[in-house]
Coordinates of C-alpha atoms in Angstrom, one line a residue:
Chain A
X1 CA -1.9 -17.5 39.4
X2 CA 0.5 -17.3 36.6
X3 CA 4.0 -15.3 36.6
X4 CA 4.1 -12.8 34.0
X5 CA 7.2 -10.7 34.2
X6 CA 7.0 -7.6 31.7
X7 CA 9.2 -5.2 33.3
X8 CA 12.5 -6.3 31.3
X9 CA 13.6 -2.5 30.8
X10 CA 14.2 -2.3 34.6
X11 CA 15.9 -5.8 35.2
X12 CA 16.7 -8.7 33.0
X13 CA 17.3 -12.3 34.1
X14 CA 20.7 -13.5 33.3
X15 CA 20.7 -15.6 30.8
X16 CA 21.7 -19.6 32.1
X17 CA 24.2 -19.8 29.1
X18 CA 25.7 -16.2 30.2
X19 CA 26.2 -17.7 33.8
X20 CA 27.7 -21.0 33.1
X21 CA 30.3 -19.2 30.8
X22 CA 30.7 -16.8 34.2
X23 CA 31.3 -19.4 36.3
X24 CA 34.9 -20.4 35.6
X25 CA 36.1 -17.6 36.2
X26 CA 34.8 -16.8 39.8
X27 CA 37.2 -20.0 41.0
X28 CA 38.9 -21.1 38.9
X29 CA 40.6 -18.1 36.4
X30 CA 40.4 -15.5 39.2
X31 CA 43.7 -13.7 38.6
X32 CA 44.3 -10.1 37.4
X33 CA 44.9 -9.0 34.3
X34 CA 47.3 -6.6 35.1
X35 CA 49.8 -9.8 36.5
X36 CA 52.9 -10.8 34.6
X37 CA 52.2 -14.7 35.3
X38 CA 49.7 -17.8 33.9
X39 CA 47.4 -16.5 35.9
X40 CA 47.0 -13.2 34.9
X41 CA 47.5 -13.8 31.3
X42 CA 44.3 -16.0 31.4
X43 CA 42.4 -12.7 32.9
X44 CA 44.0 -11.2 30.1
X45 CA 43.3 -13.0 27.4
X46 CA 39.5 -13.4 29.1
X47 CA 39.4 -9.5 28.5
X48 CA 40.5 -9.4 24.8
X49 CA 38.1 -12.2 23.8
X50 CA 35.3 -10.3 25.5
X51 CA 36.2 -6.7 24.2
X52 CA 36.1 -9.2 20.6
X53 CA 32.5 -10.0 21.0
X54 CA 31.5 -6.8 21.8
X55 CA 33.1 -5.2 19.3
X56 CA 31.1 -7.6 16.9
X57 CA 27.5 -6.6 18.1
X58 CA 28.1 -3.5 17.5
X59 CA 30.6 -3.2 14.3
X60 CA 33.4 -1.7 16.1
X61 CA 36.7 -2.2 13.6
X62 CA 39.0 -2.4 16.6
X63 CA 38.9 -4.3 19.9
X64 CA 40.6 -1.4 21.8
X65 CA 38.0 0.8 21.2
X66 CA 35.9 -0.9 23.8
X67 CA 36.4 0.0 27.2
X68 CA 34.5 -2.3 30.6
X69 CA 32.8 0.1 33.0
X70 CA 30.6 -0.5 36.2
X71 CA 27.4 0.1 33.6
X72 CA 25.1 2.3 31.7
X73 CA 25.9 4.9 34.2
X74 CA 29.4 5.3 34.4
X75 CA 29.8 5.0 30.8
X76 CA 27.7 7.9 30.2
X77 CA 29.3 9.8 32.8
X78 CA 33.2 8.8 31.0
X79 CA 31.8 9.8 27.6
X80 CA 30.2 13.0 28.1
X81 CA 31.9 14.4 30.8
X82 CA 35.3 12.7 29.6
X83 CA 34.7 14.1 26.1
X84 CA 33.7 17.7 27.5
X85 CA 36.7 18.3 29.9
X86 CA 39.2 17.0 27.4
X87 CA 37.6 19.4 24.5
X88 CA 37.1 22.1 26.6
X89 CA 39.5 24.5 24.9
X90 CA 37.2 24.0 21.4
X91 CA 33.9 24.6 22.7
X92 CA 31.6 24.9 25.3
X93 CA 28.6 23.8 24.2
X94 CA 26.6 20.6 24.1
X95 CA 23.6 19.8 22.9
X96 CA 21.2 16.5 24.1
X97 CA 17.7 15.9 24.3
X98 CA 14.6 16.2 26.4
X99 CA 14.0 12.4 26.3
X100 CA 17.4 11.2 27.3
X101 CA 18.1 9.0 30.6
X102 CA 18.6 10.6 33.9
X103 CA 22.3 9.3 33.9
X104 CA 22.7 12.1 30.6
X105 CA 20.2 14.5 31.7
X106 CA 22.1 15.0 35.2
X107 CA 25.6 14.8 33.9
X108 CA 24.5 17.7 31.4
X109 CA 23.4 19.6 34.6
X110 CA 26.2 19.2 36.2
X111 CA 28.4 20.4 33.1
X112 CA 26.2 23.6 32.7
X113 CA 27.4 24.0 36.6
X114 CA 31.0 23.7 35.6
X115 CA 30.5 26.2 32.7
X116 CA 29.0 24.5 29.8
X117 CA 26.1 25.4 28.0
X118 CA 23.8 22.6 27.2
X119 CA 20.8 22.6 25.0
X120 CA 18.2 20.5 25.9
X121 CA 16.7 19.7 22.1
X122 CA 12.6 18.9 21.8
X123 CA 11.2 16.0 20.8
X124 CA 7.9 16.0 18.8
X125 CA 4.6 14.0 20.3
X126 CA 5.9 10.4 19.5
X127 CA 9.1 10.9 21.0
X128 CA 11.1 11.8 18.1
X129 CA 13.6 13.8 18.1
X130 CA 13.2 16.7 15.3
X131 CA 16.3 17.1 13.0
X132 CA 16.0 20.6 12.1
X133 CA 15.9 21.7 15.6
X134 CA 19.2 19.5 16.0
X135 CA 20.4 21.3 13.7
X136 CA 19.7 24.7 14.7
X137 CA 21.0 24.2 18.1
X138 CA 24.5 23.7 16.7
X139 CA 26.6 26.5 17.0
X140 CA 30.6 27.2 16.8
X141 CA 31.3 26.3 20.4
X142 CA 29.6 22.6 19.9
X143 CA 31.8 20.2 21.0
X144 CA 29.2 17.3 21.4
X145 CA 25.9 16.1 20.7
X146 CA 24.3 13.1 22.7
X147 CA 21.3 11.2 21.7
X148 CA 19.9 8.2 22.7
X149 CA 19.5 5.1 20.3
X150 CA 15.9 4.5 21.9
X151 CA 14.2 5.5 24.5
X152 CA 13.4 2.9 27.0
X153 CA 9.9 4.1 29.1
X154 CA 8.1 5.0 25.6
X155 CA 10.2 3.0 22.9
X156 CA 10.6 5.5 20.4
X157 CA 14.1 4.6 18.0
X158 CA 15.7 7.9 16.7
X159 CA 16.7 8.4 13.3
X160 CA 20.8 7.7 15.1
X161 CA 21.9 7.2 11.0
X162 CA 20.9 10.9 9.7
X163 CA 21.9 12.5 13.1
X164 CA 25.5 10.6 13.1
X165 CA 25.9 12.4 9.4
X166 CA 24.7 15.8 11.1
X167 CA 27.3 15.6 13.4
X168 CA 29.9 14.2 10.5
X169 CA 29.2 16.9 8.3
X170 CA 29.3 19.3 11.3
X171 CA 32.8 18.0 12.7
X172 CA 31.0 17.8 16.4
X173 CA 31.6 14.1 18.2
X174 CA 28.6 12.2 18.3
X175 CA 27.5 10.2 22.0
X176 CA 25.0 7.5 21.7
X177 CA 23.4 6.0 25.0
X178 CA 22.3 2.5 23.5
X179 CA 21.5 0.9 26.5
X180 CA 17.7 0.3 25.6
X181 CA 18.5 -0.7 22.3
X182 CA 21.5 -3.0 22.3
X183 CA 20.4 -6.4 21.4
X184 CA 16.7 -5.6 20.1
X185 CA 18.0 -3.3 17.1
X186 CA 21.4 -3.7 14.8
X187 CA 23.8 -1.3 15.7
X188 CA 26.9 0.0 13.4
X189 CA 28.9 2.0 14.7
X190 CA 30.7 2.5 11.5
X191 CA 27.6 3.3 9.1
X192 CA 26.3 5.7 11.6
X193 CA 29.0 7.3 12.2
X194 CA 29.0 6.7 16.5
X195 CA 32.1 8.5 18.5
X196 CA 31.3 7.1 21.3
X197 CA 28.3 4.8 22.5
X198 CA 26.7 3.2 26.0
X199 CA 26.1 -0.1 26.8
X200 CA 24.9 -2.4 29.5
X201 CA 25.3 -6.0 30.1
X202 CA 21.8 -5.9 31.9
X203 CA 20.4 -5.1 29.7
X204 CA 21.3 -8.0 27.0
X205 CA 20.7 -10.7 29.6
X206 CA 24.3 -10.5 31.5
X207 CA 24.9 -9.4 34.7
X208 CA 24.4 -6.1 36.7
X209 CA 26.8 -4.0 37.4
X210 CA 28.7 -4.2 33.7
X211 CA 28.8 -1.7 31.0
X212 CA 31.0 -1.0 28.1
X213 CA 31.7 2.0 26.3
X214 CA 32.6 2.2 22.6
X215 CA 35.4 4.9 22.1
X216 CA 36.0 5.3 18.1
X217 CA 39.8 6.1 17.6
X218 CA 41.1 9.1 17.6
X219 CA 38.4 10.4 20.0
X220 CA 39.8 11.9 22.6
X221 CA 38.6 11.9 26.0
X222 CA 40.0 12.4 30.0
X223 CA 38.9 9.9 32.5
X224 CA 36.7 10.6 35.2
X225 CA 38.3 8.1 37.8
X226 CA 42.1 8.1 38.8
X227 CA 44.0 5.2 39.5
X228 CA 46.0 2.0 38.1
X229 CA 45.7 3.0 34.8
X230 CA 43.3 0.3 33.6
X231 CA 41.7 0.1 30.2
X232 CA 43.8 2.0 28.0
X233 CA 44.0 4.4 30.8
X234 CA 40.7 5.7 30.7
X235 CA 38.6 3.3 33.4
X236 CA 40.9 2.5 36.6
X237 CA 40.6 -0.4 38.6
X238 CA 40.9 -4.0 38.7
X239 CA 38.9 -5.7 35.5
X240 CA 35.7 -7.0 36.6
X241 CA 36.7 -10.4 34.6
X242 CA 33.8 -12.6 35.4
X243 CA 31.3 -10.1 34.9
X244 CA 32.6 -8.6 31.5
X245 CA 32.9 -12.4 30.4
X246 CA 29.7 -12.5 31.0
X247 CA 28.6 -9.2 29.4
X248 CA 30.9 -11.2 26.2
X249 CA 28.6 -14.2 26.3
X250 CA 25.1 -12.5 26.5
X251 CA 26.4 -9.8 23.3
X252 CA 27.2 -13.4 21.5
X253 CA 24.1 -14.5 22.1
X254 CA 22.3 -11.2 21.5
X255 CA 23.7 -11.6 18.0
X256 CA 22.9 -14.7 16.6
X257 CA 19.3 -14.7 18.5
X258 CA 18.4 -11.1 17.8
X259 CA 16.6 -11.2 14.3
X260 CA 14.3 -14.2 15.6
X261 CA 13.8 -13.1 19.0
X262 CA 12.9 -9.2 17.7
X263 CA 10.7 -10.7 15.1
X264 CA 9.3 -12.4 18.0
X265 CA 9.2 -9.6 20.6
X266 CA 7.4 -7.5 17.4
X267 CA 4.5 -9.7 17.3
X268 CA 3.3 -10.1 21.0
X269 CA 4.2 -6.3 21.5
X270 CA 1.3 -5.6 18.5
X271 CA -0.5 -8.1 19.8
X272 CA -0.5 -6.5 23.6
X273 CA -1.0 -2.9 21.9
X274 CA -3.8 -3.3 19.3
X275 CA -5.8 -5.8 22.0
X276 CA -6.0 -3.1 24.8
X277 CA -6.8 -0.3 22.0
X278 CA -9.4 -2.5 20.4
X279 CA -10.6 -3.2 23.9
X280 CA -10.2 -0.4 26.2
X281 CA -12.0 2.8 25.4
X282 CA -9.9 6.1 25.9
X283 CA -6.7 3.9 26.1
X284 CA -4.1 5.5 23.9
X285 CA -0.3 4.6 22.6
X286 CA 2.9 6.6 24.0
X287 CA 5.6 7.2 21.6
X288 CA 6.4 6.0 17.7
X289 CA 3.7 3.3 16.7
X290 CA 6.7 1.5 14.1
X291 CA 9.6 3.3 14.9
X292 CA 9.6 1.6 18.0
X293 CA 11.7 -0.8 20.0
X294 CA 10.1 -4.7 19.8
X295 CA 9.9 -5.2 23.5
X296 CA 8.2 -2.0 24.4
X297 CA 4.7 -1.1 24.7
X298 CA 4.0 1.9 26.5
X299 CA 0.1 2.8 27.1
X300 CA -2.2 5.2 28.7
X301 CA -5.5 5.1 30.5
X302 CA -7.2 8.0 31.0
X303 CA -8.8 9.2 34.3
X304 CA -6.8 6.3 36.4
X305 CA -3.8 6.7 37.9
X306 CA -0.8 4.3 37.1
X307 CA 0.4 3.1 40.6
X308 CA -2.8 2.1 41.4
X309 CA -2.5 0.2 37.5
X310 CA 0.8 -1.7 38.6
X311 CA -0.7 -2.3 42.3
X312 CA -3.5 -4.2 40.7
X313 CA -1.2 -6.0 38.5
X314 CA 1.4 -7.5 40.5
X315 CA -1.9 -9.0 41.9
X316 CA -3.0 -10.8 39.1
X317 CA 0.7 -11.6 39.1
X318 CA 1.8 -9.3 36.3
X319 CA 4.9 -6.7 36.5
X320 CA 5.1 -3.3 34.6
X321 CA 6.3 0.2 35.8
X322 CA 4.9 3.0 35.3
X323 CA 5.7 7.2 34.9
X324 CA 3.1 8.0 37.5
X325 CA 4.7 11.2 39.8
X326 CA 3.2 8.4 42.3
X327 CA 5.5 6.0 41.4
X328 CA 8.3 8.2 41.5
X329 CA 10.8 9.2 44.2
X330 CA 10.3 12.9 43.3
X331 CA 6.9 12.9 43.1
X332 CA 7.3 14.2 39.2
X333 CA 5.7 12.3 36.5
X334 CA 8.5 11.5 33.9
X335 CA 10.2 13.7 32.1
X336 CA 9.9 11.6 29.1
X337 CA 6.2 11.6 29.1
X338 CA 6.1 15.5 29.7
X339 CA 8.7 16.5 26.9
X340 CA 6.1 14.2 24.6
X341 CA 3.6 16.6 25.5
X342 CA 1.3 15.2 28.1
X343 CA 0.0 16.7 30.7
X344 CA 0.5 16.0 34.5
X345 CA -2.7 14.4 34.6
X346 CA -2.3 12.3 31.5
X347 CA 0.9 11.2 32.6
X348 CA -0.1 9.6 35.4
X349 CA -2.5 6.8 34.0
X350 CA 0.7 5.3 31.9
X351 CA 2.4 2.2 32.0
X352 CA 5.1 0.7 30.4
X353 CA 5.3 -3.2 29.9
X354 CA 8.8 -3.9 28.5
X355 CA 8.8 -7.8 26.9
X356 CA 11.7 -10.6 26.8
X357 CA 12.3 -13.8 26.5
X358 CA 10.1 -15.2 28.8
X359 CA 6.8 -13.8 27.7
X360 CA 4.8 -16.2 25.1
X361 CA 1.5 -15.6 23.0
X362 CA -0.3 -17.4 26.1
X363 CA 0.9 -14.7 28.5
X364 CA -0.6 -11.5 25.8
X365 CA -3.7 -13.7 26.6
X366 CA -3.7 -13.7 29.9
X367 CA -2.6 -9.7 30.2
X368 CA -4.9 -8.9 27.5
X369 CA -7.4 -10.6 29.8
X370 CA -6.7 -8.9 32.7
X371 CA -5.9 -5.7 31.9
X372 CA -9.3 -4.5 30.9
X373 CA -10.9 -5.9 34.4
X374 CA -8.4 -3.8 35.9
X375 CA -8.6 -0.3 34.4
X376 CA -12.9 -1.1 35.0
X377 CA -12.5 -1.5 38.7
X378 CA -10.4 1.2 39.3
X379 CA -12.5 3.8 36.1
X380 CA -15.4 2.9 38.3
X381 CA -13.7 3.8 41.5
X382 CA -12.6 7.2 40.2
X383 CA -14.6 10.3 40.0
X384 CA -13.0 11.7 36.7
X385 CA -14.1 8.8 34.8
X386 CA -17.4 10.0 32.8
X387 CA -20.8 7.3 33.8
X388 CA -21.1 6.5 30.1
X389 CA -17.8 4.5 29.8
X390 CA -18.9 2.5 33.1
X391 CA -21.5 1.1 31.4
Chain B
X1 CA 5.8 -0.5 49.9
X2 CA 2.9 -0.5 51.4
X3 CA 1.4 -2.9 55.0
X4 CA -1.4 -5.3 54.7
X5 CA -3.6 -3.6 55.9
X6 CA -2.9 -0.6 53.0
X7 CA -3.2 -3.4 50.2
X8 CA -6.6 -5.1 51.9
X9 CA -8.6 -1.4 51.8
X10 CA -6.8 -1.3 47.9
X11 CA -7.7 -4.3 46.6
X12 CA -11.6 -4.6 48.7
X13 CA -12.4 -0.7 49.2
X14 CA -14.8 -0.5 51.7
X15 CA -18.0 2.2 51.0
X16 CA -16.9 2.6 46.9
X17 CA -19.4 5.2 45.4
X18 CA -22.1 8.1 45.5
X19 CA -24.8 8.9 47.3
X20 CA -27.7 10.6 45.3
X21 CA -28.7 13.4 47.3
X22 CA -26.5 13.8 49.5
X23 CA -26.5 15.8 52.9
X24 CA -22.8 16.7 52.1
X25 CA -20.2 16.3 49.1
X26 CA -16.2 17.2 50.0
X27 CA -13.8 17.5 47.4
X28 CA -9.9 17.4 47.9
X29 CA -7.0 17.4 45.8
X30 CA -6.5 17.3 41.8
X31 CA -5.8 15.4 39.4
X32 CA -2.4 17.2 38.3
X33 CA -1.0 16.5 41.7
X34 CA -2.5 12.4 40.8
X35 CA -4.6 12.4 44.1
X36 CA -8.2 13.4 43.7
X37 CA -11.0 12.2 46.5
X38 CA -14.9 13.1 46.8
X39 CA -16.7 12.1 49.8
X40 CA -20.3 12.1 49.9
X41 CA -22.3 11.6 53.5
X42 CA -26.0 11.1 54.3
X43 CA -26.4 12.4 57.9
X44 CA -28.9 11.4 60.6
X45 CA -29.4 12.9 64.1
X46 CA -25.9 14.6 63.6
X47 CA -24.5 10.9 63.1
X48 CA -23.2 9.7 59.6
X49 CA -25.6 7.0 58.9
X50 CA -24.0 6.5 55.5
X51 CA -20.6 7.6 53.7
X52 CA -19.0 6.7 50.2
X53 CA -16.6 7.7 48.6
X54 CA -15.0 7.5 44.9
X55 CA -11.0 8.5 44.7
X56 CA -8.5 9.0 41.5
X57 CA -5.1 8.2 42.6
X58 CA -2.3 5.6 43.7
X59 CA -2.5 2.8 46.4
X60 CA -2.5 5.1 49.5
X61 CA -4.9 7.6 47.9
X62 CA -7.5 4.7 47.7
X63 CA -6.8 3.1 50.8
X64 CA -6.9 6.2 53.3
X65 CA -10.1 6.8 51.6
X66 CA -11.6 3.5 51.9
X67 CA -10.0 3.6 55.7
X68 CA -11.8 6.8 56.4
X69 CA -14.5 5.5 55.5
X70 CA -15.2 2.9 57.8
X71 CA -13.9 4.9 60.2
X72 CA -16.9 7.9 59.9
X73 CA -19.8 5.7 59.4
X74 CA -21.7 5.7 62.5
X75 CA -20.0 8.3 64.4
X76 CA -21.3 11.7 65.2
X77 CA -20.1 14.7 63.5
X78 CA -18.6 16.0 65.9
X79 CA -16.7 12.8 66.7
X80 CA -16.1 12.3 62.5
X81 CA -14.5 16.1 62.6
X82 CA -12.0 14.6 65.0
X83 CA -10.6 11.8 62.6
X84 CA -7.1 12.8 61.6
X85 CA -5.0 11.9 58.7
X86 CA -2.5 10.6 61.7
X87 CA -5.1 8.2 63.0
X88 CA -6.1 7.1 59.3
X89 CA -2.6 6.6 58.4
X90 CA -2.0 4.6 61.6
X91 CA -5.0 2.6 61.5
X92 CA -3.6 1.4 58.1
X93 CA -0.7 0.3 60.2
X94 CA 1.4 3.6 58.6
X95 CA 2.5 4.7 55.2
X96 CA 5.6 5.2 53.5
X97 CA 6.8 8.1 54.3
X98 CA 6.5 10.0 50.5
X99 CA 3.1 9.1 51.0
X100 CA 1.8 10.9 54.3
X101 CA 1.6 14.2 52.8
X102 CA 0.3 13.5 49.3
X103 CA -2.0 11.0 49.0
X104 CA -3.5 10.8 52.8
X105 CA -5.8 13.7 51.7
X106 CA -9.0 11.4 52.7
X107 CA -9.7 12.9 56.3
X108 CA -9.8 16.7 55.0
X109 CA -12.3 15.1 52.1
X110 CA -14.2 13.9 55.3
X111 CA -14.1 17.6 57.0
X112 CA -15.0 19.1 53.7
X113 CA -18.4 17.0 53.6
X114 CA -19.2 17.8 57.1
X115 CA -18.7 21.4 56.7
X116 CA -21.3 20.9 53.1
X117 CA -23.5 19.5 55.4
X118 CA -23.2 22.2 58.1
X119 CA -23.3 25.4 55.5
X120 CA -26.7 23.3 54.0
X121 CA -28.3 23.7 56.9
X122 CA -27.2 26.7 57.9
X123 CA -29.0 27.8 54.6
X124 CA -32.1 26.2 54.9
X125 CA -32.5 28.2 58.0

């Protein structure tokens, strides 16, 4: 049976190149960067070449503007509430939107605990988020406004350019959680005009358990953690150097293979969407059909349910998640799939198959394949499913 | 997640269908909650002499059903109004835990086609 992995937005593999620049520096260059001696200054020096390459993916004009964190996470958590508590005294109020990671939607929650009002701003039925409602939630307590580049269950890009000049013209810092897009989509932090943005190593093919956050200067922020002192004072704790080198390595790669490998990513993602369309009656497309990220295609089946979908899968050796509530450890269907607009029970017949580099042309084949015997087997099990389609 | 036994009754279902004319139909569950089950049984001598079943829903939904199944068939109805979502789950060899209350809805589907039966009766009377 063959080994199709398509679940790459909830784990990547490292990449072998990422791991044999790691290496060194689990035995050989293992001393702290905070140490006066040879040892330390390697760690150092490690540190500064990574927060270089990062920088460089991303367009960051200075290398101290990044800051290493645990992950996607914890550099959400530094950024927002970090940026809230230090600006406290000019505003109250943030606005985010319906669509955003659990990491933002639960620090917001917690800030509307601790006194801050937080508007939770719509997104329309692809997943977009709409401009004039961003712009009407602004008022004269704003202090923030945090958007994601691209959502990763339904793939949908936001316009990040138009909303950083929103929140330019509107003197508010801007927050971008990146983490889905990093390494599929350019990102500038200059030209669209990013205070302060998430990323993951994971996420570009480096190792768990890494993050970065961009902090533009002059944006000011408290840290969450207290300690040592550590990156610029904002992220205590002893530097991660192995891991970050490795979060270095997989940006580097990231952007000199990006262009081919999105280009690539594009093509098998259309292929894998416009086969089950073509072939799969009452199949349907979550989220932005071009404004969307190349890895991701997220699709619907009506009257199935999707943990059923992904049960069958994995046995025809194919891996994909799913917003089922079934799948879920709440029991709730995704909030991104509900703040598009669909329904409890339409929710549940989705699935999300997020591409990388290990899927070919020959695996769309082979999915494509299986994928319709699949959603047959279990149509005809369910009593939702109308007799005419069975046929 | 799930025991071998859960993923055998998933990926063969035992008793998959309808039964035209059935003695008794039971319907639990909806679709908003993602379980949905409808049992149909054809009843002989007060003994289920034959049972299917067609289920919307995840793993567990489809395995309890399919499990119930094979447990009913054959049994009287008093003996079949006995079966409990308990012994289902544990003939399965048990189910996660988030699944017990949601998706093992397959034994009150079973009660509800019994008591069909027993009000169409009733009625013919």
């Amino acid at each position: 049976m063959p080994k199709i992995y398509m679940d790459y937005g909830a784990g990547k593999p490292v990449d072998p190149r990422v791991l044999e620049a790691m290496n060194p520096y689990f035995l050989e260059i293992y001393g702290n960067a905070s140490s006066g001696h040879s040892y330390g200054n390697a760690a150092k020096e490690a540190l500064t070449s990574s927060r270089e390459k990062i920088a460089q993916l991303i367009g960051a004009e200075k290398v101290q503007e990044i800051i290493f964190t645990s992950g996607g996470t914890e550099s959400n958590n530094l950024a927002i509430k970090g940026a809230a508590f230090r600006n406290k005294s000019k505003g109250n109020h943030i606005i985010t939107t319906a669509i955003e990671h659990m990491s933002v939607i639960n620090i917001c929650k917690y800030l509307q605990k601790e006194g801050f009002e937080v508007t939770f701003v719509p997104v329309d039925d692809k997943g977009t988020v709409d401009l004039e409602k961003l712009e009407a939630a602004i008022t004269d307590q704003t202090i923030m406004m945090s958007v994601m580049y691209a959502n990763g269950e339904i793939g949908t890009i936001q316009p990040i350019k138009q909303i950083g000049k929103l929140a330019q013209e509107k003197n508010i810092m801007l927050h971008v959680d990146a983490v889905a897009a990093v390494g599929q989509v350019p990102i500038n932090v200059v030209d669209e005009n990013i205070d302060l943005l998430t990323l993951s190593s994971n996420d570009l093919y480096g190792p768990k358990g890494v993050g970065a956050l961009y902090i533009k200067k002059g944006t000011r922020i408290v840290p969450i953690d207290q300690g040592g002192g550590q990156e610029n004072g904002l992220r205590s704790g002893t530097e991660n150097i192995s891991g970050i080198v490795g979060m270095a390595k997989a940006a580097e790669l990231a952007q000199t293979e990006m262009e081919t490998e999105s280009k690539r990513l594009i093509a098998l993602r259309d292929k894998l969407i416009d086969g089950v369309l073509d072939s799969i009656p009452y199949s349907f497309l979550n989220g932005h059909r071009t404004q969307r990220l190349p890895n991701n295609a997220n699709l619907r089946f009506s009257y199935i349910e999707g943990e059923s979908l992904i049960l069958s899968l994995d046995m025809h050796g194919i891996q994909a998640s799913s917003g089922s509530a079934c799948s879920s450890k709440t029991l709730e269907p995704s909030h991104v799939l509900r703040a598009i607009g669909l329904s409890h029970e339409l929710a549940h017949g989705s699935l999300a198959f997020t591409l990388g580099k290990q899927n070919t042309q020959e695996s769309m084949d082979y999915v494509l394949e299986v994928i319709p015997e699949v959603v047959k087997r279990l149509r005809a099990l369910s009593p939702l499913t109308p007799k005419e389609i069975l046929r | 997640m799930y025991s071998e036994k859960v993923m055998d009754h998933f990926k063969n279902p035992r008793n998959v269908g309808e039964i035209e004319n059935a003695d008794g139909v039971g319907t639990v569950g909806n679709p908003t909650c993602g379980d949905l089950m409808t049992m149909y049984i054809k009843v002989k001598d007060e003994k289920i002499e034959d049972i299917k079943f067609k289920t919307f829903g995840c793993g567990a939904a489809i395995a309890t059903s399919s499990m119930t199944t094979e447990m009913a068939k054959g049994k009287t109805i008093e003996e079949a109004m006995k079966i409990s979502r308990a012994e289902v789950a544990n003939n399965l060899g048990g189910l996660p835990p988030i699944k017990m209350h949601c998706s093992n809805l397959a034994a009150d589907a079973l009660h509800e086609a019994i008591k069909d039966y027993q009000k169409k009766k009733e009625d013919k009377k």
